[in-house]
Each structure stands twice: as C-alpha cells, then as structure tokens.
Amino acid sequence: MEKIIDESNQGETLSLDKNIQNTRKLYIESYGCAMNFSDSEIVASILANEGFNTTQELENADLVLVNTCSIREKAETTVRKRLEKYNAIKKKRPHMKVGVLGCMAERLKSKLLEEEKIVDMVVGPDAYKDLPNLIQEIDEGRDAVNVVLSKEETYGDISPVRLNTNGVSALVSITRGCDNMCTFCVVPFTRGRERSRDPQSILDEVNDLWNKGFKEITLLGQNVDSYLWYGGGLKKDFDKASEMQIATAIDFANLLDMVAQVQPKMRIRFSTSNPQDMSLDVIKTMAEHENICNQIHLPVQSGSNRILKAMNRLHTIEEYFTLIDNIKEIIPDCAFSHDMISGFPTETEEDHKDTLAVLDYVKYDYGYMFSYSERPGTMAARKMEDDIPEEIKQRRLSEIIAVQREHCMLRTKQHLGKVEEILIEETAKKDETMWMGRNSQNIVAVFPKENYKLGDFVNVKMNDCTSATLIGKADGLSNIN
Ligand code: SAH
Ligand code: F3S
C-alpha cells in the first residue's frame, strides 16, 4: 500500500515539473496520407522536449503547425483555406506563430512566405529535427525556412507522441520517400529519395506500443514492399553496399516476419504496396502469421497498359492480375483495396473501359478513387497536356465509384452469417451503445457493447450490413486476448 502511495506521489511531482516547463501550447493539424499523421506525432515529440504541450483548441495555441499534402490541387486549396482561418484567430492573438510542414512546404519552399503572409515558418518533411532552431528564429522575429531533403533521416530515434489516439491502433513508419517516379505523382519531389528505418528501432517501437496497451499497428511507407535495410542510407545506393551488408540485408518480408514474431498478439497491417515491388515472399509471410491481417492495399491507377506505361507504373495489367491470383491462392480470404485515377492525359473511353474491367475482375472490397490533377514539376505535367476535359474526368470517376459501390456491398455481404474476430477501436459514431471495430479484412463492424471493453478482441456474429459496415452481435471474447 505504502509503495503505491509513494509511486503516485512521485508521479505527481514529475507531472508538476513538466507543467512548469511546458508553458507553450502547440496546435497541430494534419492533412493527407497516414504518413503525415505519423510525422505529426514525431513533430509533437520533438516539440514536447522544447516545452510545448499539444492542445486541441486552436484559439488557445501559441504555435500552430499545419502538416500539409500536395497530392492533388484540392488538398492544397484546403490548406490555404485553413490558413485564412488562422489569420482570423491571429488578429485576436497577435503573438501566435504559424508554421507549414510537409509536402506543400517542400514543394513551395520560401514562396509560401510570400504567398501567405500569415506563415512564419516553412519546414519540409526531413527537417523536423531542426524545429527547435527554427522556432528560436521566429521567436526572434525572423521568418524561418528549412526544406533540405535528407539521405538518412528516418526519425527512427524519436519516440512519437501519439496524437488523437484511441490507445488501440497506432501508425509505425518504416520507410521514407519514394523512388518510383510515377509520372503523375509529386511525392518523390516532396519527400525525397527512398530510405528505410533501422529494423531494431521498429521492433523497439512495436514492443513499446504493446507495453502501453496498443493492439494493432500499421507499418507505413509510400512503398512498403520496397523496404530494404542494409545499415542505413538510400535504397538506390544499395549496389554500393559491402558484401557483408548485402548478405545481411533485411527486406520487407523479413521485417514483417520479425514484427509478427516479436509481438505475436499484435495485429499488423501495412500500407502502401506498389504492385511492381510486392514479392511472393511477402504474401507467404502474411499467410504464415495469424496476426498479420488479410488485407492488401494494392493501388493500380488504371486498367490500360498504355496508360500504365505513360504513368511509369512498371507492370502490365496482366502482371497485376497474376499477382492478385497468386495472393488469392495463398490467402483465399484476403481483402483488396485500390487507388484509381480517372482522366490521366490521353485517356480514351477504351482505356476507361479497361479500368472498369479491372474493378470487375478483382471486385475490390473498397477503393480510393480520384480524378487526375496535374501537379507542377511532375513528368506528366512537363511532357503531357492535361487534355481530358473536367466533365469527362468527373463522369468517368463517377462510373468507377458506382461500380466500386456495388462491389463494396457484394464483398461486405460475404461476411454475413460468419463469426469473425473484431478488435474494438471506439464507440460507434451513430450509436453510443455500440462498439466499432474491424475484422482482419479491415471491414468496419458494429455491435452492442455489453460488457466488452475498448481493445478487446471479440468474436462477433455478423447478422446484417450496409455497403461498408457489418452489424453483428458479440459471441464471447476471442481466445487471443
Ligand atoms: N504510395 C503512396 C501513394 C501516394 S498518393 C501511398 O502510400 O499512399 C495516393 C494516391 O493518390 C495514389 O495512389 C494515386 O491514386 C493518387 N494520386 C497521386 N497523384 C495524383 C494526381 N496527380 N492526381 C490524382 N490522383 C493522384
Ligand atoms: Fe507516388 Fe508512385 Fe511513389 S504514386 S508515392 S511515385 S509509388
């Protein structure tokens, strides 16, 4: 008993000290891909050491950071609108500083300072460790910019502060940058060359998450299947590595296996896979481990070989189908999702029909669908005219979405009548008496709470569904708990 009191006293003193030190409030907002959300947790960690506490209230912030996305023009427009909102608040809080992080920072560099007067600081995705210096600059009244891209930075040594967490699922980044140079994509320019994170630091983070009660992780990278650790450095320099480094290198299949073994009860997902880099070893590793979820996000972008070539996607649609067939053979209940782009330059009705045919072939569980948005500086922008009229792009997009919607329904219905293991993530949005979680295939399920708790793995009998949500009833705890 005494010991417990001692410990709690100590805890209080510690948090008191922290409160005295942490006097400034950081409001951080993230847009775009999961990688940005993960990066914001790294930024929050770096700034916690500088005396910043995160706040959920923009109106109380001393420092506002917006982690931005450049993938489509609309993503940038959204951020610019947010900057207007910050401007209105700054009128009431003149000492408030505003920093732009992420892909827009990297793409626009110091131009952002000229275009958006509210911005004090511009920081690219590889420069977050420089934030303490940059903040000192803006504190002294100067604008600050660091958009240097790095060959080594993976933030592997930083323990992220989990933001907006449900305490159950977490993001773990494993690679940074992308070497693929898809002609439509701005990411290789904003996030630099590809590099992988030290596997030991990944395992340490996974163990730490498990000890803190987390039950599910998503391994993140622009192109996870391209993961390759040979002691650090760029992926493209691997051929300059020593014999020893080459012999002991760790690829994504090896990493998955290590992560699955180090915490055999931790659920594992990963994103994103580029079909050209996904090996059968990865699929076999998925099949070998119960705790790796049966779900693959496998963007294809188009069903036309001519368009795939123009996009610099380094596989044909036939090779993609073979990959899908192989996965289905090894993991029969594997769920698939996709990214698709309508209206890439020169796309004909015939090409568009090929895209619809891919949907019909795979019958994806769900997908992310976009109309082509020309991005300055990309190969497509430099070499090809954005020649598909907006209304045609949109019409094709809605046709893709309509087919996908049917497939969502079809796939979700396949789970009806089954008992599936669901990891409870949070209270259902529409009904406080229900839990929300996902099955291995990443399909959302809701069911009455009864006596189950957040983070429990529960066997749920699926009785009903909408196109994207299963509705069920718990049938006891899963024996994994
Ligand atoms: N490898 C990445 C993919 C990056 S972008 C990942 O980890 O998610 C996500 C998706 O955005 C792409 O797969 C593509 O379908 C879409 N996209 C990228 N650039 C685009 C553009 N210029 N116009 C429309 N959609 C685009
Ligand atoms: Fe972009 Fe292609 Fe890489 S979509 S992130 S360049 S795999």
Coordinates of C-alpha atoms and ligand atoms in Angstrom, one line a residue:
M1 CA 0.0 0.0 0.0
E2 CA 2.7 2.4 1.0
K3 CA 4.6 1.6 -2.1
I4 CA 1.6 2.6 -4.2
I5 CA 1.3 6.0 -2.4
D6 CA 5.0 6.6 -2.9
E7 CA 4.7 5.9 -6.6
S8 CA 1.7 8.1 -7.1
N9 CA 3.4 10.9 -5.2
Q10 CA 6.4 10.6 -7.4
G11 CA 4.1 10.7 -10.5
E12 CA 2.5 13.9 -9.3
T13 CA 5.8 15.6 -8.7
L14 CA 7.0 14.6 -12.1
S15 CA 3.9 15.9 -13.9
L16 CA 4.1 19.1 -11.8
D17 CA 7.7 19.7 -13.0
K18 CA 6.6 19.1 -16.5
N19 CA 3.8 21.6 -16.2
I20 CA 6.1 24.2 -15.0
Q21 CA 8.4 23.6 -18.0
N22 CA 5.7 23.1 -20.6
T23 CA 4.2 26.5 -20.8
R24 CA 3.6 27.0 -24.6
K25 CA 0.7 25.4 -26.4
L26 CA 1.1 23.7 -29.8
Y27 CA -1.9 23.1 -32.0
I28 CA -1.0 20.7 -34.8
E29 CA -3.3 19.8 -37.7
S30 CA -2.6 17.1 -40.3
Y31 CA -3.9 16.6 -43.9
G32 CA -3.3 13.9 -46.5
C33 CA -1.8 10.5 -46.1
A34 CA -1.3 8.4 -42.9
M35 CA 2.4 9.3 -43.2
N36 CA 1.6 12.9 -42.4
F37 CA -0.4 11.9 -39.3
S38 CA 2.5 9.8 -38.2
D39 CA 5.0 12.6 -38.9
S40 CA 2.9 15.0 -36.8
E41 CA 3.4 12.6 -33.9
I42 CA 7.2 12.8 -34.4
V43 CA 6.9 16.6 -34.5
A44 CA 4.9 16.7 -31.3
S45 CA 7.6 14.5 -29.7
I46 CA 10.4 16.8 -30.8
L47 CA 8.5 19.9 -29.5
A48 CA 7.5 18.3 -26.2
N49 CA 11.2 18.4 -25.4
E50 CA 11.1 22.1 -26.2
G51 CA 8.4 22.8 -23.7
F52 CA 5.3 22.6 -25.9
N53 CA 2.1 20.9 -24.8
T54 CA -0.3 19.9 -27.5
T55 CA -3.8 21.5 -27.3
Q56 CA -7.0 20.6 -29.2
E57 CA -8.1 24.2 -29.2
L58 CA -6.8 26.4 -32.0
E59 CA -8.0 29.5 -30.2
N60 CA -5.5 28.8 -27.3
A61 CA -2.5 28.0 -29.4
D62 CA 0.9 29.8 -29.2
L63 CA 2.2 27.9 -32.1
V64 CA 0.0 26.5 -34.9
L65 CA 1.5 23.9 -37.2
V66 CA -0.2 22.5 -40.3
N67 CA 1.1 19.3 -41.8
T68 CA 0.2 19.6 -45.5
C69 CA -0.5 17.5 -48.6
S70 CA 0.2 18.4 -52.2
I71 CA -1.0 15.2 -53.9
R72 CA -3.9 16.9 -55.7
E73 CA -4.6 20.6 -56.2
K74 CA -7.7 20.3 -53.9
A75 CA -5.5 19.2 -51.0
E76 CA -3.5 22.4 -51.3
T77 CA -6.7 24.6 -51.6
T78 CA -8.0 23.1 -48.4
V79 CA -4.8 24.1 -46.6
R80 CA -4.9 27.6 -47.9
K81 CA -8.5 27.9 -46.6
R82 CA -7.2 26.8 -43.2
L83 CA -4.5 29.5 -43.3
E84 CA -7.3 32.1 -43.7
K85 CA -8.9 30.7 -40.5
Y86 CA -5.6 31.0 -38.6
N87 CA -5.4 34.6 -39.9
A88 CA -8.7 35.4 -38.3
I89 CA -7.5 34.0 -35.0
K90 CA -4.2 35.7 -35.2
K91 CA -6.0 39.1 -35.2
K92 CA -7.0 38.3 -31.6
R93 CA -3.8 36.5 -30.6
P94 CA -1.0 38.5 -32.3
H95 CA 1.8 36.5 -30.7
M96 CA 0.5 33.3 -32.3
K97 CA 3.0 31.8 -34.8
V98 CA 2.1 29.7 -37.8
G99 CA 4.3 27.0 -39.4
V100 CA 3.6 25.0 -42.6
L101 CA 5.1 21.5 -42.6
G102 CA 5.0 18.6 -45.0
C103 CA 4.6 18.3 -48.8
M104 CA 3.4 21.9 -49.5
A105 CA 6.3 23.3 -47.5
E106 CA 8.7 21.2 -49.6
R107 CA 7.0 22.0 -52.9
L108 CA 6.6 25.7 -52.5
K109 CA 9.6 26.5 -50.2
S110 CA 10.0 30.2 -49.3
K111 CA 7.4 31.1 -51.9
L112 CA 4.9 30.2 -49.3
L113 CA 6.1 33.0 -47.1
E114 CA 5.4 35.5 -49.9
E115 CA 2.1 34.0 -50.9
E116 CA 0.7 33.6 -47.4
K117 CA 1.5 36.4 -45.1
I118 CA 0.3 34.5 -42.1
V119 CA 3.1 31.9 -42.4
D120 CA 6.2 32.4 -40.2
M121 CA 7.9 29.1 -40.8
V122 CA 8.2 26.6 -43.6
V123 CA 9.6 23.1 -42.8
G124 CA 10.0 20.2 -45.2
P125 CA 9.4 16.5 -44.1
D126 CA 13.1 15.8 -43.5
A127 CA 13.8 18.9 -41.4
Y128 CA 11.7 18.4 -38.3
K129 CA 14.7 17.9 -36.0
D130 CA 15.7 21.5 -36.9
L131 CA 12.4 22.8 -35.4
P132 CA 13.9 23.9 -32.1
N133 CA 16.3 26.2 -34.0
L134 CA 13.6 27.4 -36.5
I135 CA 11.3 28.2 -33.6
Q136 CA 14.0 30.3 -32.0
E137 CA 14.4 32.2 -35.3
I138 CA 10.7 33.0 -35.4
D139 CA 10.6 33.9 -31.7
E140 CA 13.3 36.5 -32.5
G141 CA 11.0 37.9 -35.2
R142 CA 12.6 36.4 -38.3
D143 CA 10.9 34.1 -40.8
A144 CA 12.4 30.6 -40.9
V145 CA 12.7 28.0 -43.7
N146 CA 14.3 24.6 -43.8
V147 CA 13.4 22.4 -46.8
V148 CA 16.6 20.3 -47.1
L149 CA 15.8 16.7 -48.0
S150 CA 17.9 14.1 -46.4
K151 CA 19.6 10.8 -47.4
E152 CA 19.5 9.3 -44.0
E153 CA 16.7 10.8 -41.9
T154 CA 14.1 8.2 -40.8
Y155 CA 13.3 9.6 -37.3
G156 CA 14.0 6.1 -36.1
D157 CA 15.4 7.5 -32.8
I158 CA 12.3 9.6 -32.0
S159 CA 9.6 8.1 -29.9
P160 CA 6.3 9.6 -31.3
V161 CA 3.8 11.3 -29.0
R162 CA 0.5 9.6 -30.0
L163 CA -2.0 12.2 -31.0
N164 CA -5.8 11.8 -31.1
T165 CA -5.1 8.2 -30.1
N166 CA -7.7 5.6 -29.2
G167 CA -5.0 3.7 -27.4
V168 CA -5.6 0.6 -29.5
S169 CA -4.2 1.2 -33.0
A170 CA -1.0 3.1 -34.0
L171 CA 1.0 4.0 -37.1
V172 CA 4.6 2.9 -37.3
S173 CA 6.6 4.4 -40.1
I174 CA 9.2 2.1 -41.8
T175 CA 10.4 3.9 -44.9
R176 CA 10.5 7.5 -46.1
G177 CA 10.5 9.0 -49.6
C178 CA 9.8 7.2 -52.9
D179 CA 12.0 6.3 -55.8
N180 CA 9.2 5.2 -58.1
M181 CA 8.7 8.3 -60.1
C182 CA 5.1 7.7 -61.2
T183 CA 4.7 10.5 -63.8
F184 CA 1.6 12.0 -62.1
C185 CA 2.9 12.0 -58.6
V186 CA 4.5 14.8 -56.6
V187 CA 5.7 12.6 -53.7
P188 CA 9.2 11.9 -55.0
F189 CA 9.7 15.6 -55.2
T190 CA 8.3 16.5 -51.8
R191 CA 9.5 13.5 -49.8
G192 CA 12.8 12.8 -51.5
R193 CA 14.6 9.6 -52.1
E194 CA 13.7 6.3 -50.5
R195 CA 15.3 5.2 -47.3
S196 CA 14.5 2.5 -44.7
R197 CA 14.4 2.7 -41.0
D198 CA 16.6 0.5 -38.7
P199 CA 14.6 -2.6 -38.0
Q200 CA 15.7 -2.7 -34.4
S201 CA 14.1 0.7 -33.8
I202 CA 10.9 -0.5 -35.5
L203 CA 10.8 -3.6 -33.2
D204 CA 11.5 -1.4 -30.1
E205 CA 8.6 0.9 -31.1
V206 CA 6.3 -2.1 -31.6
N207 CA 7.3 -3.5 -28.2
D208 CA 6.8 -0.1 -26.5
L209 CA 3.3 0.2 -28.1
W210 CA 2.4 -3.3 -26.9
N211 CA 3.5 -2.4 -23.4
K212 CA 1.3 0.7 -23.5
G213 CA -1.7 -1.4 -24.4
F214 CA -1.9 -1.0 -28.1
K215 CA -3.2 -3.9 -30.1
E216 CA -2.8 -3.0 -33.7
I217 CA -0.1 -1.3 -35.8
T218 CA 0.0 -0.2 -39.4
L219 CA 3.5 -0.3 -40.9
L220 CA 3.7 2.8 -43.1
G221 CA 5.7 3.8 -46.2
Q222 CA 5.0 5.3 -49.6
N223 CA 6.0 1.9 -50.9
V224 CA 6.5 -0.5 -48.0
D225 CA 7.4 -3.5 -50.2
S226 CA 10.5 -1.7 -51.3
Y227 CA 11.8 -1.7 -47.6
L228 CA 15.5 -2.6 -47.5
W229 CA 17.8 -2.2 -44.5
Y230 CA 21.5 -2.7 -45.1
G231 CA 22.8 -0.4 -42.4
G232 CA 21.3 2.9 -43.4
G233 CA 21.4 5.1 -46.5
L234 CA 19.4 5.4 -49.7
K235 CA 17.8 2.5 -51.4
K236 CA 19.4 3.5 -54.7
D237 CA 22.9 3.1 -53.1
F238 CA 22.3 -0.5 -52.2
D239 CA 24.5 -1.7 -55.0
K240 CA 27.4 0.2 -53.4
A241 CA 27.0 -1.7 -50.2
S242 CA 29.6 -4.1 -48.9
E243 CA 29.3 -7.9 -49.4
M244 CA 28.6 -8.2 -45.7
Q245 CA 25.8 -5.6 -45.9
I246 CA 24.3 -7.3 -48.9
A247 CA 24.4 -10.7 -47.3
T248 CA 22.7 -9.5 -44.1
A249 CA 20.2 -7.0 -45.7
I250 CA 16.6 -7.1 -44.4
D251 CA 13.8 -6.8 -46.9
F252 CA 10.1 -6.2 -46.3
A253 CA 9.2 -9.9 -46.0
N254 CA 12.0 -10.3 -43.4
L255 CA 10.8 -7.2 -41.5
L256 CA 7.1 -8.4 -41.5
D257 CA 8.2 -11.7 -40.1
M258 CA 10.3 -10.1 -37.4
V259 CA 7.5 -7.8 -36.4
A260 CA 4.9 -10.6 -36.4
Q261 CA 7.2 -12.7 -34.1
V262 CA 8.2 -10.0 -31.7
Q263 CA 4.6 -9.4 -30.6
P264 CA 2.5 -12.4 -31.8
K265 CA -0.7 -11.0 -30.5
M266 CA -0.3 -7.6 -32.0
R267 CA -2.4 -7.2 -35.2
I268 CA -0.3 -6.0 -38.1
R269 CA -1.4 -4.1 -41.2
F270 CA 0.8 -2.3 -43.8
S271 CA 0.4 0.4 -46.4
T272 CA 1.0 1.1 -49.3
S273 CA 2.1 -1.6 -51.7
N274 CA 3.2 -0.8 -55.2
P275 CA 2.3 -4.0 -57.3
Q276 CA 5.7 -3.9 -59.1
D277 CA 7.5 -4.3 -55.7
M278 CA 5.3 -6.8 -54.0
S279 CA 7.0 -10.2 -53.7
L280 CA 5.5 -13.6 -53.2
D281 CA 7.7 -13.8 -50.0
V282 CA 5.6 -11.0 -48.5
I283 CA 2.4 -12.9 -49.2
K284 CA 3.8 -16.1 -47.9
T285 CA 4.9 -14.3 -44.7
M286 CA 1.4 -12.9 -44.4
A287 CA 0.0 -16.4 -44.7
E288 CA 2.4 -17.8 -42.1
H289 CA 1.4 -15.4 -39.3
E290 CA -2.1 -15.3 -37.8
N291 CA -1.5 -11.8 -36.6
I292 CA -0.8 -10.2 -40.0
C293 CA -4.2 -9.1 -41.3
N294 CA -5.6 -10.5 -44.5
Q295 CA -5.8 -7.2 -46.3
I296 CA -3.7 -5.6 -49.1
H297 CA -4.0 -2.1 -50.4
L298 CA -2.7 -2.5 -53.9
P299 CA -3.2 0.7 -56.0
V300 CA -3.4 0.1 -59.7
Q301 CA -4.4 3.6 -61.0
S302 CA -5.6 2.4 -64.4
G303 CA -6.6 -0.8 -66.3
S304 CA -5.0 0.2 -69.6
N305 CA -1.5 -0.9 -70.4
R306 CA -0.9 2.1 -72.5
I307 CA -1.8 4.5 -69.6
L308 CA 0.1 2.4 -67.0
K309 CA 3.2 2.9 -69.2
A310 CA 2.6 6.6 -69.6
M311 CA 2.2 6.7 -65.8
N312 CA 5.6 4.9 -65.4
R313 CA 3.9 2.1 -63.4
L314 CA 6.4 -0.7 -64.1
H315 CA 3.9 -3.5 -64.6
T316 CA 1.3 -4.6 -67.0
I317 CA -2.3 -5.2 -66.1
E318 CA -1.8 -8.9 -66.8
E319 CA 1.1 -9.0 -64.3
Y320 CA -1.2 -7.3 -61.8
F321 CA -3.9 -9.9 -62.4
T322 CA -1.3 -12.7 -61.9
L323 CA -0.3 -11.0 -58.6
I324 CA -3.9 -10.9 -57.4
D325 CA -4.5 -14.5 -58.5
N326 CA -1.4 -15.6 -56.5
I327 CA -2.4 -13.8 -53.4
K328 CA -5.9 -15.3 -53.6
E329 CA -4.4 -18.7 -53.9
I330 CA -2.1 -18.3 -50.9
I331 CA -4.6 -16.2 -48.8
P332 CA -8.1 -17.1 -50.0
D333 CA -9.9 -14.6 -47.8
C334 CA -7.6 -11.7 -48.5
A335 CA -9.3 -8.4 -49.0
F336 CA -8.1 -6.0 -51.6
S337 CA -8.4 -2.2 -52.0
H338 CA -7.2 0.1 -54.7
D339 CA -6.4 3.6 -55.8
M340 CA -7.6 4.6 -59.2
I341 CA -7.2 7.8 -61.3
S342 CA -9.7 8.8 -64.0
G343 CA -8.8 11.2 -66.8
F344 CA -5.0 10.8 -67.0
P345 CA -3.7 12.7 -70.1
T346 CA -4.7 10.9 -73.4
E347 CA -7.1 8.5 -71.6
T348 CA -9.7 7.3 -74.1
E349 CA -13.1 5.7 -73.5
E350 CA -11.4 2.4 -74.3
D351 CA -8.8 2.9 -71.6
H352 CA -11.6 3.9 -69.2
K353 CA -13.4 0.7 -70.0
D354 CA -10.2 -1.3 -69.2
T355 CA -10.2 0.4 -65.8
L356 CA -13.8 -0.7 -65.2
A357 CA -12.8 -4.2 -66.3
V358 CA -10.1 -4.3 -63.6
L359 CA -12.8 -3.5 -61.0
D360 CA -14.9 -6.3 -62.4
Y361 CA -12.0 -8.8 -62.3
V362 CA -10.8 -8.1 -58.8
K363 CA -14.1 -7.0 -57.2
Y364 CA -12.2 -4.9 -54.6
D365 CA -13.6 -4.7 -51.0
Y366 CA -13.1 -0.9 -51.2
G367 CA -11.1 1.7 -53.0
Y368 CA -9.9 5.3 -53.2
M369 CA -10.8 7.0 -56.5
F370 CA -9.6 10.3 -57.8
S371 CA -9.8 12.4 -61.0
Y372 CA -6.4 13.4 -62.4
S373 CA -5.0 16.6 -61.0
E374 CA -1.9 18.0 -62.8
R375 CA 0.9 18.6 -60.3
P376 CA 3.6 21.2 -61.3
G377 CA 7.0 19.7 -61.8
T378 CA 6.0 16.1 -62.4
M379 CA 6.9 14.3 -65.6
A380 CA 3.3 14.2 -66.7
A381 CA 2.9 18.0 -66.2
R382 CA 6.1 18.6 -68.1
K383 CA 5.6 16.2 -71.0
M384 CA 1.8 15.8 -71.4
E385 CA -1.1 18.1 -71.9
D386 CA -3.8 17.8 -69.3
D387 CA -6.2 17.2 -72.2
I388 CA -9.2 15.4 -70.7
P389 CA -12.0 17.9 -70.0
E390 CA -13.0 18.2 -66.4
E391 CA -16.6 16.9 -67.1
I392 CA -15.3 13.8 -68.7
K393 CA -12.8 13.1 -65.8
Q394 CA -15.7 13.5 -63.4
R395 CA -18.1 11.3 -65.4
R396 CA -15.6 8.6 -65.6
L397 CA -14.8 9.0 -62.0
S398 CA -18.5 8.6 -61.0
E399 CA -18.7 5.5 -63.2
I400 CA -15.8 4.0 -61.3
I401 CA -17.3 4.9 -58.0
A402 CA -20.7 3.4 -58.9
V403 CA -19.1 0.1 -59.8
Q404 CA -17.0 0.1 -56.7
R405 CA -20.0 0.8 -54.5
E406 CA -21.7 -2.3 -55.9
H407 CA -18.6 -4.3 -55.1
C408 CA -18.3 -3.0 -51.6
M409 CA -21.9 -4.3 -51.0
L410 CA -21.1 -7.6 -52.6
R411 CA -17.9 -8.1 -50.5
T412 CA -19.4 -6.9 -47.2
K413 CA -22.3 -9.3 -47.7
Q414 CA -19.9 -12.2 -47.9
H415 CA -19.2 -11.8 -44.2
L416 CA -22.8 -12.3 -43.2
G417 CA -23.5 -15.3 -41.1
K418 CA -19.9 -15.7 -40.1
V419 CA -18.3 -15.3 -36.7
E420 CA -15.3 -13.0 -37.1
E421 CA -12.7 -11.6 -34.7
I422 CA -13.1 -7.9 -34.2
L423 CA -10.7 -5.6 -32.4
I424 CA -12.7 -2.9 -30.5
E425 CA -11.4 0.5 -31.5
E426 CA -14.0 3.0 -30.3
T427 CA -17.7 3.7 -29.6
A428 CA -19.7 3.6 -32.8
K429 CA -20.3 7.0 -34.3
K430 CA -24.0 6.7 -34.7
D431 CA -24.9 4.8 -31.6
E432 CA -23.3 5.2 -28.2
T433 CA -24.5 1.7 -27.1
M434 CA -22.5 0.0 -29.8
W435 CA -18.7 -0.7 -30.2
M436 CA -16.9 -0.2 -33.5
G437 CA -14.0 -2.3 -34.7
R438 CA -12.6 -4.0 -37.8
N439 CA -12.2 -7.6 -38.9
S440 CA -9.0 -8.9 -40.4
Q441 CA -10.1 -7.7 -43.8
N442 CA -10.3 -4.1 -42.5
I443 CA -14.1 -4.0 -42.8
V444 CA -15.8 -2.0 -40.1
A445 CA -18.2 -3.9 -37.8
V446 CA -20.5 -2.5 -35.1
F447 CA -22.2 -4.5 -32.3
P448 CA -23.8 -3.9 -28.9
K449 CA -21.3 -3.1 -26.2
E450 CA -22.5 -5.5 -23.5
N451 CA -19.5 -5.9 -21.1
Y452 CA -16.8 -5.8 -23.6
K453 CA -14.0 -3.2 -23.4
L454 CA -12.0 -1.0 -25.7
G455 CA -9.1 -3.0 -27.1
D456 CA -10.8 -6.4 -26.6
F457 CA -10.6 -8.9 -29.4
V458 CA -14.2 -10.2 -29.7
N459 CA -15.8 -12.9 -31.8
V460 CA -18.8 -11.2 -33.5
K461 CA -21.5 -13.0 -35.4
M462 CA -22.4 -10.9 -38.5
N463 CA -26.1 -10.5 -38.9
D464 CA -26.7 -7.6 -41.2
C465 CA -24.8 -4.9 -43.1
T466 CA -24.8 -1.7 -45.1
S467 CA -22.4 -1.4 -48.1
A468 CA -19.4 -0.7 -45.9
T469 CA -20.4 -1.7 -42.3
L470 CA -21.2 -5.1 -40.8
I471 CA -23.7 -5.2 -38.0
G472 CA -23.4 -8.0 -35.5
K473 CA -23.6 -9.4 -32.0
A474 CA -20.7 -10.5 -29.8
D475 CA -20.3 -14.2 -29.2
G476 CA -17.6 -14.1 -26.5
L477 CA -14.0 -12.9 -26.2
S478 CA -11.6 -14.3 -28.8
N479 CA -9.0 -16.6 -27.3
I480 CA -6.2 -14.3 -28.5
N481 CA -6.9 -11.9 -25.5
Ligands
SAH1 N1 2.4 5.3 -52.3 C1 1.5 6.2 -51.9 C2 0.6 6.7 -52.9 C3 0.7 8.1 -52.9 S1 -0.6 9.0 -53.3 C4 0.8 5.9 -50.6 O1 1.5 5.5 -49.7 O2 -0.4 6.1 -50.4 C5 -2.1 8.2 -53.1 C6 -2.9 8.1 -54.3 O3 -3.2 9.4 -54.8 C7 -2.2 7.4 -55.5 O4 -2.1 6.0 -55.4 C8 -3.0 7.9 -56.7 O5 -4.1 7.1 -56.9 C9 -3.4 9.3 -56.2 N2 -2.7 10.4 -56.8 C10 -1.4 10.7 -56.8 N3 -1.1 11.7 -57.6 C11 -2.3 12.1 -58.2 C12 -2.6 13.1 -59.1 N4 -1.7 13.9 -59.6 N5 -3.9 13.2 -59.5 C13 -4.9 12.4 -58.9 N6 -4.6 11.4 -58.1 C14 -3.3 11.3 -57.7
F3S2 FE1 3.7 8.4 -55.8 FE2 4.1 6.3 -57.3 FE3 5.6 6.7 -55.2 S1 2.1 7.1 -56.6 S2 4.3 7.8 -53.8 S3 5.6 8.0 -57.0 S4 4.8 4.8 -55.8

